[in-house]
């Protein structure tokens, strides 16, 4: 089950990376991200989206490490990182649920909840 949960997390993060790449490229999807205040993101938010892609890659590495699919990061680091990520995504649930943007609330809240649960399951394993 650990591998299945980790793969689910990697897939969700991969989809988020594609979404963020579209935002960086100027796609009119800004109402789903960064508070939903811009249809097309301004430069500062596009830079944030680009950084997010790299961060998602690191998180995917942690998830795959936790599932035993990789062995490049010390185990103690992964254990702590999973708890930090669980808290981070739980905060993301609250932040997205409080967004003024209805599309962001409806789409990103369940995404953040899924990632919080994935990280919690892996942290408890």
Coordinates of N, CA and C in Angstrom, one line a residue:
X1 N 0.8 -1.2 0.0 CA 0.0 0.0 0.0 C 0.9 1.3 0.0
X2 N 2.0 1.2 0.6 CA 2.9 2.4 0.7 C 3.3 2.8 -0.7
X3 N 3.6 1.9 -1.6 CA 4.0 2.3 -2.9 C 2.8 2.9 -3.7
X4 N 1.6 2.4 -3.5 CA 0.4 2.9 -4.2 C 0.2 4.4 -3.7
X5 N 0.3 4.6 -2.4 CA 0.1 5.9 -1.8 C 1.1 6.9 -2.4
X6 N 2.4 6.5 -2.4 CA 3.4 7.3 -2.9 C 3.2 7.7 -4.4
X7 N 2.8 6.7 -5.1 CA 2.6 6.9 -6.6 C 1.4 7.9 -6.8
X8 N 0.4 7.7 -5.9 CA -0.7 8.7 -6.0 C -0.2 10.1 -5.8
X9 N 0.6 10.3 -4.8 CA 1.2 11.6 -4.5 C 2.1 12.1 -5.6
X10 N 2.9 11.2 -6.2 CA 3.7 11.6 -7.3 C 2.9 12.1 -8.5
X11 N 1.8 11.3 -8.8 CA 0.9 11.7 -9.9 C 0.3 13.0 -9.7
X12 N -0.2 13.3 -8.4 CA -0.9 14.6 -8.1 C 0.1 15.7 -8.3
X13 N 1.3 15.5 -7.7 CA 2.4 16.5 -7.9 C 2.8 16.7 -9.3
X14 N 2.8 15.7 -10.1 CA 3.2 15.8 -11.5 C 2.1 16.6 -12.2
X15 N 0.8 16.4 -11.9 CA -0.2 17.2 -12.5 C -0.1 18.6 -12.1
X16 N 0.2 18.9 -10.8 CA 0.4 20.2 -10.4 C 1.6 20.9 -11.1
X17 N 2.6 20.1 -11.3 CA 3.8 20.7 -12.1 C 3.4 21.1 -13.5
X18 N 2.6 20.3 -14.1 CA 2.1 20.6 -15.5 C 1.2 21.9 -15.4
X19 N 0.4 22.0 -14.4 CA -0.5 23.2 -14.2 C 0.4 24.4 -14.0
X20 N 1.4 24.3 -13.1 CA 2.3 25.4 -12.8 C 3.1 25.8 -14.1
X21 N 3.5 24.9 -14.9 CA 4.2 25.2 -16.1 C 3.3 25.9 -17.1
X22 N 2.0 25.6 -17.1 CA 1.1 26.3 -17.9 C 0.9 27.7 -17.4
X23 N 0.9 27.9 -16.1 CA 0.8 29.3 -15.6 C 2.1 30.1 -15.9
X24 N 3.2 29.5 -15.8 CA 4.5 30.1 -16.2 C 4.4 30.6 -17.7
X25 N 3.8 29.7 -18.5 CA 3.8 30.0 -20.0 C 2.7 31.1 -20.3
X26 N 1.9 31.5 -19.3 CA 0.9 32.5 -19.6 C -0.5 32.0 -19.8
X27 N -0.8 30.7 -19.5 CA -2.1 30.2 -19.6 C -3.1 31.0 -18.7
X28 N -4.3 31.2 -19.2 CA -5.3 32.0 -18.4 C -5.9 31.1 -17.3
X29 N -5.1 30.6 -16.4 CA -5.6 29.7 -15.4 C -5.3 30.2 -14.0
X30 N -5.0 31.5 -13.9 CA -4.6 32.1 -12.6 C -5.7 32.1 -11.6
X31 N -6.9 32.0 -12.0 CA -8.0 32.0 -11.0 C -8.0 30.7 -10.1
X32 N -7.2 29.7 -10.5 CA -7.0 28.5 -9.7 C -5.8 28.5 -8.8
X33 N -5.0 29.6 -8.8 CA -3.8 29.6 -8.1 C -3.5 31.0 -7.5
X34 N -2.6 31.0 -6.5 CA -2.1 32.3 -6.0 C -3.2 33.2 -5.5
X35 N -4.2 32.7 -5.0 CA -5.3 33.6 -4.5 C -6.3 33.9 -5.5
X36 N -6.1 33.5 -6.8 CA -7.1 33.6 -7.8 C -7.4 35.1 -8.3
X37 N -6.5 36.0 -8.0 CA -6.7 37.4 -8.3 C -6.4 37.8 -9.7
X38 N -5.6 36.9 -10.4 CA -5.2 37.2 -11.8 C -5.6 36.1 -12.7
X39 N -6.1 36.4 -13.9 CA -6.4 35.4 -14.9 C -5.1 34.9 -15.5
X40 N -4.3 35.8 -15.9 CA -2.9 35.5 -16.4 C -2.0 36.0 -15.3
X41 N -1.1 35.2 -14.8 CA -0.2 35.6 -13.7 C 0.8 36.7 -14.2
X42 N 1.0 37.7 -13.3 CA 2.1 38.6 -13.5 C 3.5 37.9 -13.3
X43 N 4.5 38.6 -13.6 CA 5.9 38.0 -13.6 C 6.2 37.4 -12.3
X44 N 6.0 38.1 -11.2 CA 6.4 37.6 -9.9 C 5.7 36.3 -9.5
X45 N 4.4 36.1 -9.8 CA 3.8 34.9 -9.6 C 4.2 33.8 -10.6
X46 N 4.6 34.2 -11.8 CA 5.1 33.2 -12.7 C 6.4 32.6 -12.2
X47 N 7.2 33.5 -11.6 CA 8.5 33.0 -11.0 C 8.2 32.0 -9.9
X48 N 7.2 32.4 -9.0 CA 6.8 31.5 -8.0 C 6.3 30.2 -8.5
X49 N 5.6 30.2 -9.6 CA 5.1 28.9 -10.2 C 6.3 28.1 -10.7
X50 N 7.3 28.7 -11.2 CA 8.5 28.0 -11.7 C 9.2 27.4 -10.5
X51 N 9.3 28.1 -9.4 CA 10.0 27.6 -8.2 C 9.2 26.4 -7.7
X52 N 7.8 26.5 -7.8 CA 7.0 25.4 -7.3 C 7.2 24.1 -8.0
X53 N 7.5 24.2 -9.3 CA 7.8 23.0 -10.1 C 9.0 22.3 -9.5
X54 N 10.1 23.0 -9.1 CA 11.3 22.4 -8.6 C 11.0 21.8 -7.2
X55 N 10.2 22.6 -6.4 CA 9.8 22.1 -5.1 C 9.0 20.8 -5.2
X56 N 8.1 20.7 -6.1 CA 7.3 19.5 -6.3 C 8.2 18.3 -6.6
X57 N 9.3 18.6 -7.4 CA 10.2 17.5 -7.7 C 10.9 17.0 -6.5
X58 N 11.3 17.9 -5.6 CA 11.9 17.4 -4.3 C 10.9 16.7 -3.5
X59 N 9.7 17.1 -3.4 CA 8.7 16.4 -2.6 C 8.4 15.0 -3.2
X60 N 8.4 14.9 -4.5 CA 8.3 13.6 -5.2 C 9.4 12.7 -4.8
X61 N 10.6 13.2 -4.7 CA 11.8 12.4 -4.3 C 11.5 11.9 -2.9
X62 N 11.0 12.7 -2.0 CA 10.8 12.3 -0.6 C 9.7 11.2 -0.6
X63 N 8.7 11.3 -1.4 CA 7.6 10.3 -1.4 C 8.1 9.0 -1.9
X64 N 8.9 9.0 -3.0 CA 9.5 7.8 -3.5 C 10.5 7.2 -2.6
X65 N 11.2 8.0 -1.8 CA 12.1 7.5 -0.8 C 11.3 6.7 0.3
X66 N 10.2 7.4 0.7 CA 9.4 6.8 1.8 C 8.8 5.4 1.3
X67 N 8.5 5.3 0.1 CA 8.0 4.0 -0.4 C 9.1 3.0 -0.7
X68 N 10.3 3.4 -0.6 CA 11.4 2.4 -0.8 C 11.8 2.3 -2.3
X69 N 11.2 3.2 -3.2 CA 11.5 3.1 -4.6 C 12.9 3.7 -4.9
X70 N 13.3 4.6 -4.1 CA 14.6 5.2 -4.2 C 15.4 5.1 -2.9
X71 N 16.7 5.3 -3.0 CA 17.6 5.3 -1.8 C 18.7 6.2 -2.0
X72 N 18.4 7.5 -2.0 CA 19.4 8.6 -2.2 C 19.4 9.6 -1.1
X73 N 18.4 9.6 -0.2 CA 18.3 10.5 0.9 C 18.3 9.8 2.2
X74 N 19.0 10.3 3.2 CA 19.0 9.6 4.5 C 17.6 9.4 5.1
X75 N 17.4 8.2 5.6 CA 16.1 7.8 6.1 C 15.6 8.8 7.2
X76 N 16.4 9.2 8.1 CA 16.0 10.2 9.1 C 15.4 11.5 8.5
X77 N 16.0 11.9 7.5 CA 15.6 13.1 6.8 C 14.2 12.9 6.2
X78 N 13.9 11.7 5.6 CA 12.7 11.4 5.0 C 11.6 11.4 6.1
X79 N 11.9 10.8 7.2 CA 10.9 10.7 8.3 C 10.4 12.1 8.8
X80 N 11.4 13.0 9.0 CA 11.1 14.3 9.4 C 10.4 15.1 8.3
X81 N 10.9 15.0 7.1 CA 10.3 15.7 5.9 C 8.8 15.3 5.7
X82 N 8.5 14.0 5.9 CA 7.1 13.6 5.8 C 6.2 14.3 6.8
X83 N 6.6 14.5 8.0 CA 5.8 15.2 9.0 C 5.7 16.7 8.7
X84 N 6.8 17.2 8.2 CA 6.8 18.7 7.8 C 5.8 18.8 6.6
X85 N 5.9 18.0 5.7 CA 5.0 18.0 4.5 C 3.6 17.8 4.8
X86 N 3.3 16.9 5.8 CA 1.9 16.7 6.3 C 1.4 18.0 6.8
X87 N 2.2 18.7 7.6 CA 1.7 20.0 8.2 C 1.6 21.0 7.1
X88 N 2.5 21.1 6.2 CA 2.5 22.0 5.1 C 1.2 21.9 4.2
X89 N 0.9 20.7 3.9 CA -0.3 20.4 3.0 C -1.6 20.6 3.8
X90 N -1.5 20.3 5.1 CA -2.7 20.6 6.0 C -3.0 22.1 6.0
X91 N -1.9 22.9 6.2 CA -2.0 24.3 6.1 C -2.5 24.7 4.7
X92 N -2.1 24.1 3.7 CA -2.6 24.3 2.3 C -4.1 24.1 2.2
X93 N -4.6 23.1 2.9 CA -6.0 22.8 2.9 C -6.7 24.1 3.4
X94 N -6.3 24.5 4.6 CA -6.9 25.7 5.2 C -6.8 26.9 4.3
X95 N -5.6 27.2 3.8 CA -5.4 28.4 3.0 C -6.3 28.3 1.7
X96 N -6.3 27.2 1.0 CA -7.1 27.1 -0.2 C -8.6 27.2 0.1
X97 N -9.0 26.6 1.3 CA -10.4 26.6 1.6 C -10.9 28.1 2.0
X98 N -9.9 28.9 2.4 CA -10.2 30.3 2.7 C -10.0 31.3 1.5
X99 N -9.6 30.8 0.4 CA -9.3 31.6 -0.8 C -10.6 32.4 -1.2
X100 N -10.4 33.6 -1.6 CA -11.5 34.3 -2.2 C -12.0 33.8 -3.6
X101 N -11.1 33.0 -4.2 CA -11.4 32.5 -5.5 C -12.1 31.2 -5.4
X102 N -13.4 31.2 -5.8 CA -14.2 30.0 -5.8 C -13.5 28.8 -6.6
X103 N -13.0 29.0 -7.8 CA -12.3 27.9 -8.5 C -11.1 27.4 -7.7
X104 N -10.4 28.2 -7.1 CA -9.2 27.8 -6.3 C -9.7 26.9 -5.1
X105 N -10.8 27.4 -4.4 CA -11.3 26.6 -3.3 C -11.8 25.3 -3.7
X106 N -12.5 25.2 -4.8 CA -13.1 24.0 -5.3 C -12.1 22.9 -5.8
X107 N -11.0 23.4 -6.4 CA -10.1 22.5 -7.1 C -8.9 22.3 -6.1
X108 N -8.3 23.3 -5.6 CA -7.0 23.1 -4.9 C -7.2 22.6 -3.4
X109 N -8.4 22.9 -2.8 CA -8.6 22.4 -1.5 C -8.5 20.8 -1.5
X110 N -9.2 20.1 -2.3 CA -9.1 18.7 -2.3 C -7.7 18.2 -2.8
X111 N -7.1 18.9 -3.6 CA -5.7 18.5 -4.0 C -4.8 18.6 -2.8
X112 N -4.8 19.7 -2.1 CA -4.0 19.8 -0.9 C -4.4 18.7 0.2
X113 N -5.7 18.5 0.3 CA -6.1 17.4 1.2 C -5.5 16.0 0.8
X114 N -5.6 15.7 -0.4 CA -5.0 14.5 -0.9 C -3.6 14.4 -0.6
X115 N -2.8 15.4 -0.8 CA -1.4 15.4 -0.5 C -1.1 15.3 1.0
X116 N -1.9 16.0 1.8 CA -1.8 15.9 3.2 C -2.0 14.5 3.7
X117 N -3.0 13.8 3.2 CA -3.3 12.4 3.5 C -2.2 11.5 3.1
X118 N -1.7 11.7 1.8 CA -0.6 10.9 1.3 C 0.6 11.0 2.2
X119 N 1.0 12.2 2.6 CA 2.1 12.4 3.5 C 1.9 11.8 4.9
X120 N 0.7 12.0 5.4 CA 0.4 11.4 6.7 C 0.5 9.9 6.7
X121 N -0.1 9.3 5.7 CA 0.0 7.8 5.6 C 1.4 7.3 5.5
X122 N 2.2 8.0 4.7 CA 3.6 7.6 4.6 C 4.4 7.9 5.8
X123 N 4.1 9.0 6.5 CA 4.7 9.3 7.8 C 4.4 8.2 8.9
X124 N 3.2 7.8 8.9 CA 2.8 6.8 9.9 C 3.3 5.4 9.6
X125 N 3.7 5.1 8.3 CA 4.1 3.8 7.9 C 5.5 3.4 8.5

